[in-house]
Tab-separated table of C-alpha atoms in Angstrom:
chain	number	residue	atom	x	y	z
A	1	UNK	CA	7.019	-13.407	-25.281
A	2	UNK	CA	4.443	-15.299	-23.297
A	3	UNK	CA	3.300	-13.792	-19.953
A	4	UNK	CA	1.055	-16.638	-18.974
A	5	UNK	CA	1.282	-20.454	-18.908
A	6	UNK	CA	-0.899	-22.069	-21.435
A	7	UNK	CA	-2.809	-24.891	-19.852
A	8	UNK	CA	-5.562	-24.960	-22.488
A	9	UNK	CA	-5.896	-23.731	-26.087
A	10	UNK	CA	-8.930	-21.725	-26.822
A	11	UNK	CA	-10.548	-20.741	-30.169
A	12	UNK	CA	-9.165	-17.569	-31.833
A	13	UNK	CA	-10.890	-14.300	-30.580
A	14	UNK	CA	-12.932	-16.080	-27.927
A	15	UNK	CA	-13.487	-14.511	-24.427
A	16	UNK	CA	-10.938	-16.776	-22.818
A	17	UNK	CA	-8.462	-16.404	-25.598
A	18	UNK	CA	-8.450	-12.648	-25.291
A	19	UNK	CA	-7.953	-12.889	-21.522
A	20	UNK	CA	-5.228	-15.265	-21.707
A	21	UNK	CA	-3.248	-13.692	-24.359
A	22	UNK	CA	-4.175	-9.944	-24.075
A	23	UNK	CA	-0.717	-8.997	-23.001
A	24	UNK	CA	0.950	-10.685	-25.848
A	25	UNK	CA	-1.403	-8.991	-28.342
A	26	UNK	CA	-0.862	-5.609	-26.795
A	27	UNK	CA	2.977	-6.427	-26.914
A	28	UNK	CA	2.671	-6.975	-30.631
A	29	UNK	CA	1.064	-3.607	-31.209
A	30	UNK	CA	3.784	-1.900	-29.075
A	31	UNK	CA	6.427	-3.572	-31.332
A	32	UNK	CA	4.442	-2.578	-34.522
A	33	UNK	CA	4.741	1.108	-33.500
A	34	UNK	CA	8.345	0.750	-32.483
A	35	UNK	CA	9.210	-0.719	-35.939
A	36	UNK	CA	7.629	2.225	-37.522
A	37	UNK	CA	10.383	4.449	-36.266
A	38	UNK	CA	12.764	2.507	-38.531
A	39	UNK	CA	11.359	3.710	-41.738
A	40	UNK	CA	11.235	7.403	-42.894
A	41	UNK	CA	7.573	7.125	-44.292
A	42	UNK	CA	6.248	6.135	-40.964
A	43	UNK	CA	8.584	7.726	-38.457
A	44	UNK	CA	6.683	10.952	-38.267
A	45	UNK	CA	3.389	9.001	-37.406
A	46	UNK	CA	5.073	6.607	-35.018
A	47	UNK	CA	6.750	9.350	-33.074
A	48	UNK	CA	3.227	10.829	-32.236
A	49	UNK	CA	2.625	7.813	-30.131
A	50	UNK	CA	6.083	7.793	-28.380
A	51	UNK	CA	7.189	11.321	-27.703
A	52	UNK	CA	5.098	14.089	-26.289
A	53	UNK	CA	3.940	16.832	-28.742
A	54	UNK	CA	3.384	20.524	-28.757
A	55	UNK	CA	6.914	21.565	-27.832
A	56	UNK	CA	7.896	25.306	-27.793
A	57	UNK	CA	11.497	26.520	-27.489
A	58	UNK	CA	11.968	29.728	-25.381
A	59	UNK	CA	14.862	31.704	-24.178
A	60	UNK	CA	15.819	31.723	-20.564
A	61	UNK	CA	18.700	32.821	-18.458
A	62	UNK	CA	19.984	29.199	-18.661
A	63	UNK	CA	19.764	29.136	-22.470
A	64	UNK	CA	17.289	27.655	-24.746
A	65	UNK	CA	14.507	25.596	-22.927
A	66	UNK	CA	11.932	23.377	-24.542
A	67	UNK	CA	8.584	23.640	-23.004
A	68	UNK	CA	5.281	21.758	-23.896
A	69	UNK	CA	1.577	22.480	-23.607
A	70	UNK	CA	-1.304	20.068	-24.234
A	71	UNK	CA	-3.474	19.323	-27.369
A	72	UNK	CA	-5.496	16.634	-28.937
A	73	UNK	CA	-2.424	14.612	-30.248
A	74	UNK	CA	-1.811	13.900	-26.566
A	75	UNK	CA	-4.341	11.101	-26.912
A	76	UNK	CA	-1.884	9.104	-29.232
A	77	UNK	CA	0.612	9.455	-26.725
A	78	UNK	CA	-1.626	8.285	-23.907
A	79	UNK	CA	-2.750	5.283	-26.035
A	80	UNK	CA	0.861	4.047	-26.598
A	81	UNK	CA	1.552	4.258	-22.778
A	82	UNK	CA	-1.806	2.822	-22.190
A	83	UNK	CA	-0.528	-0.326	-24.007
A	84	UNK	CA	2.779	-0.198	-22.262
A	85	UNK	CA	1.011	-0.122	-19.001
A	86	UNK	CA	-1.012	-3.360	-19.783
A	87	UNK	CA	2.327	-5.021	-20.511
A	88	UNK	CA	3.951	-3.919	-17.293
A	89	UNK	CA	0.859	-4.949	-15.271
A	90	UNK	CA	1.240	-8.584	-16.753
A	91	UNK	CA	4.928	-8.562	-16.102
A	92	UNK	CA	4.407	-7.873	-12.484
A	93	UNK	CA	1.395	-10.163	-12.074
A	94	UNK	CA	3.206	-13.137	-13.704
A	95	UNK	CA	6.647	-12.825	-12.308
A	96	UNK	CA	6.095	-11.471	-9.016
A	97	UNK	CA	2.577	-11.735	-7.733
A	98	UNK	CA	1.684	-15.160	-8.967
A	99	UNK	CA	4.715	-16.713	-7.426
A	100	UNK	CA	3.911	-15.286	-4.154
A	101	UNK	CA	0.335	-16.316	-4.353
A	102	UNK	CA	1.425	-19.982	-4.848
A	103	UNK	CA	3.200	-19.926	-1.579
A	104	UNK	CA	0.463	-18.109	0.581
A	105	UNK	CA	-2.506	-20.238	-0.663
A	106	UNK	CA	-5.104	-17.431	-0.252
A	107	UNK	CA	-8.783	-17.709	-0.760
A	108	UNK	CA	-10.350	-16.240	-3.916
A	109	UNK	CA	-11.412	-12.968	-2.231
A	110	UNK	CA	-8.151	-12.510	-0.569
A	111	UNK	CA	-6.114	-13.449	-3.664
A	112	UNK	CA	-7.979	-10.518	-5.558
A	113	UNK	CA	-7.168	-8.019	-2.891
A	114	UNK	CA	-3.638	-9.157	-2.805
A	115	UNK	CA	-3.195	-8.843	-6.459
A	116	UNK	CA	-4.833	-5.366	-6.268
A	117	UNK	CA	-2.461	-4.189	-3.518
A	118	UNK	CA	0.566	-5.728	-5.234
A	119	UNK	CA	-0.019	-3.812	-8.369
A	120	UNK	CA	-0.736	-0.519	-6.814
A	121	UNK	CA	2.151	-0.856	-4.425
A	122	UNK	CA	4.532	-0.891	-7.434
A	123	UNK	CA	2.635	1.981	-9.075
A	124	UNK	CA	2.427	4.172	-6.014
A	125	UNK	CA	6.090	3.697	-5.077
A	126	UNK	CA	7.244	4.542	-8.618
A	127	UNK	CA	4.761	7.563	-8.822
A	128	UNK	CA	5.547	8.832	-5.343
A	129	UNK	CA	9.251	8.926	-5.909
A	130	UNK	CA	9.025	10.198	-9.526
A	131	UNK	CA	6.602	13.171	-8.286
A	132	UNK	CA	8.849	13.982	-5.323
A	133	UNK	CA	11.795	14.246	-7.726
A	134	UNK	CA	9.910	16.621	-9.971
A	135	UNK	CA	8.897	18.805	-6.948
A	136	UNK	CA	12.425	19.036	-5.797
A	137	UNK	CA	13.813	19.723	-9.268
A	138	UNK	CA	11.028	22.150	-10.071
A	139	UNK	CA	11.392	24.110	-6.774
A	140	UNK	CA	7.611	23.753	-5.901
A	141	UNK	CA	8.262	22.642	-2.308
A	142	UNK	CA	10.888	25.341	-1.501
A	143	UNK	CA	8.625	28.218	-2.971
A	144	UNK	CA	4.980	27.368	-2.257
A	145	UNK	CA	3.906	30.626	-3.764
A	146	UNK	CA	5.002	29.385	-7.233
A	147	UNK	CA	1.925	27.003	-7.158
A	148	UNK	CA	-0.335	29.918	-7.992
A	149	UNK	CA	2.095	32.679	-9.160
A	150	UNK	CA	2.154	33.436	-12.969
A	151	UNK	CA	-0.952	31.503	-13.550
A	152	UNK	CA	-1.908	30.060	-16.106
A	153	UNK	CA	0.919	27.696	-16.156
A	154	UNK	CA	0.352	26.579	-19.862
A	155	UNK	CA	3.977	25.644	-20.660
A	156	UNK	CA	5.341	22.543	-18.883
A	157	UNK	CA	8.694	20.892	-18.809
A	158	UNK	CA	8.992	17.617	-20.370
A	159	UNK	CA	9.221	15.739	-17.204
A	160	UNK	CA	6.028	17.347	-15.977
A	161	UNK	CA	4.001	16.624	-19.038
A	162	UNK	CA	5.275	13.142	-19.452
A	163	UNK	CA	4.311	12.460	-15.847
A	164	UNK	CA	0.660	13.547	-16.351
A	165	UNK	CA	0.472	11.542	-19.614
A	166	UNK	CA	1.772	8.343	-18.003
A	167	UNK	CA	-0.689	9.037	-14.985
A	168	UNK	CA	-3.748	9.131	-17.279
A	169	UNK	CA	-2.530	6.105	-19.296
A	170	UNK	CA	-2.122	4.104	-16.213
A	171	UNK	CA	-5.622	4.745	-14.680
A	172	UNK	CA	-7.106	4.213	-18.126
A	173	UNK	CA	-5.516	1.060	-18.433
A	174	UNK	CA	-6.955	-0.002	-15.001
A	175	UNK	CA	-10.491	-0.054	-16.640
A	176	UNK	CA	-9.896	-3.081	-19.099
A	177	UNK	CA	-7.944	-4.831	-16.395
A	178	UNK	CA	-10.972	-5.432	-14.422
A	179	UNK	CA	-12.211	-7.647	-17.270
A	180	UNK	CA	-8.745	-9.161	-18.009
A	181	UNK	CA	-8.154	-10.072	-14.319
A	182	UNK	CA	-11.636	-11.356	-13.852
A	183	UNK	CA	-12.322	-9.295	-10.856
A	184	UNK	CA	-15.244	-10.350	-8.815
A	185	UNK	CA	-18.539	-8.423	-9.307
A	186	UNK	CA	-18.525	-7.370	-5.640
A	187	UNK	CA	-15.134	-5.682	-6.029
A	188	UNK	CA	-15.849	-4.006	-9.455
A	189	UNK	CA	-17.978	-1.125	-8.090
A	190	UNK	CA	-15.269	-0.388	-5.399
A	191	UNK	CA	-12.418	-0.283	-7.842
A	192	UNK	CA	-14.319	1.684	-10.379
A	193	UNK	CA	-14.932	4.406	-7.937
A	194	UNK	CA	-11.323	5.272	-7.100
A	195	UNK	CA	-10.249	4.718	-10.722
A	196	UNK	CA	-12.755	7.317	-11.991
A	197	UNK	CA	-11.789	9.722	-9.234
A	198	UNK	CA	-8.235	9.519	-10.177
A	199	UNK	CA	-8.944	10.069	-13.849
A	200	UNK	CA	-11.240	13.028	-12.945
A	201	UNK	CA	-8.757	14.838	-10.702
A	202	UNK	CA	-5.829	14.186	-12.902
A	203	UNK	CA	-7.478	15.288	-16.078
A	204	UNK	CA	-8.964	18.345	-14.372
A	205	UNK	CA	-5.496	19.489	-13.071
A	206	UNK	CA	-3.912	18.843	-16.463
A	207	UNK	CA	-6.681	20.562	-18.558
A	208	UNK	CA	-7.132	23.545	-16.230
A	209	UNK	CA	-3.495	24.212	-16.010
A	210	UNK	CA	-3.311	23.442	-12.245
A	211	UNK	CA	-0.437	21.070	-12.905
A	212	UNK	CA	1.724	22.339	-9.971
A	213	UNK	CA	-0.711	22.005	-7.243
A	214	UNK	CA	-1.824	18.759	-8.799
A	215	UNK	CA	1.741	17.315	-8.584
A	216	UNK	CA	1.774	18.207	-4.766
A	217	UNK	CA	-1.554	16.585	-4.213
A	218	UNK	CA	-0.773	13.446	-6.197
A	219	UNK	CA	2.506	13.083	-4.220
A	220	UNK	CA	0.525	13.259	-0.870
A	221	UNK	CA	-2.248	10.766	-2.056
A	222	UNK	CA	0.265	8.253	-3.448
A	223	UNK	CA	2.429	8.108	-0.343
A	224	UNK	CA	-0.645	7.760	1.851
A	225	UNK	CA	-1.965	4.892	-0.368
A	226	UNK	CA	1.468	3.290	-0.594
A	227	UNK	CA	1.188	2.810	3.126
A	228	UNK	CA	-2.184	1.269	3.094
A	229	UNK	CA	-1.469	-1.325	0.459
A	230	UNK	CA	1.869	-2.181	2.226
A	231	UNK	CA	-0.115	-2.731	5.471
A	232	UNK	CA	-2.575	-4.822	3.508
A	233	UNK	CA	0.130	-7.015	1.933
A	234	UNK	CA	1.729	-7.597	5.365
A	235	UNK	CA	-1.808	-8.371	6.709
A	236	UNK	CA	-2.546	-11.150	4.028
A	237	UNK	CA	0.798	-12.907	4.846
A	238	UNK	CA	0.331	-12.851	8.630
A	239	UNK	CA	-3.069	-11.588	10.133
A	240	UNK	CA	-1.226	-10.418	13.310
A	241	UNK	CA	0.492	-7.640	11.408
A	242	UNK	CA	-2.147	-4.775	11.989
A	243	UNK	CA	-0.098	-2.045	13.666
A	244	UNK	CA	0.774	-0.784	10.186
A	245	UNK	CA	-2.933	0.008	9.719
A	246	UNK	CA	-2.599	2.298	12.615
A	247	UNK	CA	0.280	4.259	11.049
A	248	UNK	CA	-1.582	4.388	7.898
A	249	UNK	CA	-4.611	5.858	9.647
A	250	UNK	CA	-2.395	8.715	10.985
A	251	UNK	CA	-1.001	9.537	7.520
A	252	UNK	CA	-4.579	9.225	5.997
A	253	UNK	CA	-6.057	11.938	8.285
A	254	UNK	CA	-2.971	14.101	7.872
A	255	UNK	CA	-3.150	13.760	4.019
A	256	UNK	CA	-6.820	14.763	4.034
A	257	UNK	CA	-6.134	17.901	6.227
A	258	UNK	CA	-2.995	19.059	4.071
A	259	UNK	CA	-5.107	18.536	0.863
A	260	UNK	CA	-7.882	20.762	1.975
A	261	UNK	CA	-5.661	23.448	3.486
A	262	UNK	CA	-3.547	23.502	0.257
A	263	UNK	CA	-6.490	23.827	-2.025
A	264	UNK	CA	-8.022	26.699	-0.046
A	265	UNK	CA	-4.524	28.359	0.049
A	266	UNK	CA	-3.833	28.053	-3.741
A	267	UNK	CA	-7.306	28.206	-5.168
A	268	UNK	CA	-9.253	30.239	-2.666
A	269	UNK	CA	-6.485	32.591	-1.797
A	270	UNK	CA	-3.688	32.629	-4.366
A	271	UNK	CA	-5.676	32.485	-7.626
A	272	UNK	CA	-8.448	34.719	-6.240
A	273	UNK	CA	-5.954	37.526	-5.878
A	274	UNK	CA	-4.311	36.856	-8.980
A	275	UNK	CA	-3.871	39.497	-11.808
A	276	UNK	CA	-5.244	37.434	-14.562
A	277	UNK	CA	-8.901	37.091	-13.914
A	278	UNK	CA	-11.425	35.745	-16.479
A	279	UNK	CA	-11.952	33.019	-19.026
A	280	UNK	CA	-9.563	32.896	-21.823
A	281	UNK	CA	-9.454	29.573	-23.907
A	282	UNK	CA	-6.687	30.587	-26.170
A	283	UNK	CA	-4.431	31.569	-23.176
A	284	UNK	CA	-5.466	28.715	-21.222
A	285	UNK	CA	-6.732	30.921	-18.305
A	286	UNK	CA	-9.605	29.371	-16.216
A	287	UNK	CA	-9.280	31.797	-13.308
A	288	UNK	CA	-12.951	32.613	-12.788
A	289	UNK	CA	-15.126	32.618	-9.609
A	290	UNK	CA	-17.305	29.726	-11.023
A	291	UNK	CA	-14.385	27.471	-11.956
A	292	UNK	CA	-12.659	28.106	-8.758
A	293	UNK	CA	-15.733	27.308	-6.694
A	294	UNK	CA	-16.345	24.167	-8.721
A	295	UNK	CA	-12.793	23.014	-8.263
A	296	UNK	CA	-12.956	23.600	-4.488
A	297	UNK	CA	-16.308	21.783	-4.277
A	298	UNK	CA	-15.100	18.879	-6.162
A	299	UNK	CA	-12.037	18.503	-3.864
A	300	UNK	CA	-13.937	18.960	-0.678
A	301	UNK	CA	-16.637	16.441	-1.601
A	302	UNK	CA	-13.973	13.980	-2.497
A	303	UNK	CA	-12.030	14.524	0.688
A	304	UNK	CA	-15.249	14.326	2.796
A	305	UNK	CA	-16.259	11.091	1.077
A	306	UNK	CA	-13.048	9.438	1.774
A	307	UNK	CA	-13.109	10.537	5.399
A	308	UNK	CA	-16.621	9.167	5.732
A	309	UNK	CA	-15.393	5.814	4.270
A	310	UNK	CA	-12.415	5.869	6.601
A	311	UNK	CA	-14.487	6.546	9.678
A	312	UNK	CA	-17.023	3.696	8.648
A	313	UNK	CA	-13.856	1.274	8.108
A	314	UNK	CA	-12.498	2.108	11.583
A	315	UNK	CA	-15.751	1.831	13.264
A	316	UNK	CA	-16.081	-1.633	11.711
A	317	UNK	CA	-12.686	-2.721	12.804
A	318	UNK	CA	-13.498	-1.345	16.325
A	319	UNK	CA	-16.757	-3.326	16.547
A	320	UNK	CA	-15.089	-6.543	15.345
A	321	UNK	CA	-12.363	-6.189	17.977
A	322	UNK	CA	-15.026	-5.609	20.672
A	323	UNK	CA	-16.979	-8.670	19.382
A	324	UNK	CA	-13.913	-10.820	19.619
A	325	UNK	CA	-12.934	-9.603	23.087
A	326	UNK	CA	-16.571	-10.484	24.189
A	327	UNK	CA	-16.320	-13.916	22.757
A	328	UNK	CA	-12.975	-14.619	24.490
A	329	UNK	CA	-14.301	-13.508	27.951
A	330	UNK	CA	-17.412	-15.883	27.401
A	331	UNK	CA	-15.146	-18.733	26.489
A	332	UNK	CA	-12.858	-18.225	29.441
A	333	UNK	CA	-15.999	-17.937	31.789
A	334	UNK	CA	-17.374	-21.212	30.538
A	335	UNK	CA	-14.100	-23.152	31.276
A	336	UNK	CA	-14.715	-25.756	34.059
A	337	UNK	CA	-12.861	-25.305	37.302
A	338	UNK	CA	-9.987	-27.624	37.964
A	339	UNK	CA	-10.998	-30.275	40.687
A	340	UNK	CA	-9.037	-30.482	44.017
A	341	UNK	CA	-6.631	-33.370	44.196
A	342	UNK	CA	-7.453	-36.020	46.825
A	343	UNK	CA	-5.463	-38.960	47.949
A	344	UNK	CA	-6.374	-42.141	49.579
A	345	UNK	CA	-6.395	-40.602	53.112
A	346	UNK	CA	-8.332	-37.448	52.432
A	347	UNK	CA	-7.564	-34.085	50.838
A	348	UNK	CA	-5.403	-31.065	51.514
A	349	UNK	CA	-6.900	-27.909	53.095
A	350	UNK	CA	-4.740	-24.945	53.990
A	351	UNK	CA	-1.699	-26.987	53.716
A	352	UNK	CA	-3.021	-29.623	56.053
A	353	UNK	CA	-3.929	-33.194	55.068
A	354	UNK	CA	-7.577	-33.809	56.218
A	355	UNK	CA	-9.537	-37.084	56.369
A	356	UNK	CA	-12.805	-37.720	54.693
A	357	UNK	CA	-14.651	-36.963	57.813
A	358	UNK	CA	-12.798	-33.546	58.356
A	359	UNK	CA	-10.390	-34.884	61.119
A	360	UNK	CA	-6.752	-35.021	60.715
A	361	UNK	CA	-5.401	-38.583	60.099
A	362	UNK	CA	-3.167	-40.136	62.816
A	363	UNK	CA	0.441	-40.155	61.978
A	364	UNK	CA	1.999	-43.545	61.939
A	365	UNK	CA	4.579	-44.307	64.824
A	366	UNK	CA	7.792	-45.577	63.483
A	367	UNK	CA	9.273	-48.718	65.007
A	368	UNK	CA	12.643	-48.179	66.575
A	369	UNK	CA	15.209	-50.487	65.155
């Protein structure tokens, strides 16, 4: 299964060989793990990489329900879906984005941003639909108080835990992709910033048992980012498509406000009045004043930084627009005036034909037949 066309053959384990064949190498590792399921001696080890671990069966009014909590074995599952994300990344790049790039003929800088937005569009679309489905089925949207009631939320349903594991795997895979995709040095720092922020917030929500409020915040963030990357894709196809950026700007500010309001409601109000106060590692309880203040400070700083970048971006667009308008006005003012049309007898003035000396020319008398 080849993901990229081989124009050249490089020495084994050279830098170019690894970049060109990284998806095939990772695909071989995934197949090796799947083959391990076929044999009894290796099936127990292989299942650690594929299926979430730490399941607990409990009784409920609906019957027996299997719930999950986290542990160190989750790293094996994250590693497997880390490999899977690299393969899917190569599939989207080879069979979708590269074909579109050949038709658009973009520059190198625009090509890098187009590939970034194309990959993130697919991911944000899948993640936003998936998270919305979980929020509906779990009832978190219809009952907002469930976001902080009965904390700590140690036991998770399969779909919730699997969602968090795949989220961590995807954003971890984005780190080596900076090397595999040969991202320009000017773009690496910017992409590292949001990759590390996603990893930090998702890991904090998962490890601190704040998975419910984390799901809501991820849904809001992914919907907002989906709008931005769709607008950027349309902009690269035709630079006249800029109205979608205005729609994204409204959703961006709305997302920031809702995020801050929701965090103060859940952490500053709901958990602060909860019954389980104190630090308990075995029970997974992290409801202390210090941890609550740290979480609120982290979220507030992140949202403030995002708003600051957004304001700078909007001011830059406004200045560029004003500059273009000024250049157009100067160009229009420098255009020469169109000269008056003159004929052999004189020129026209107020609808009357005038001679060169200012007098009206005589009209010729027509001879009678």
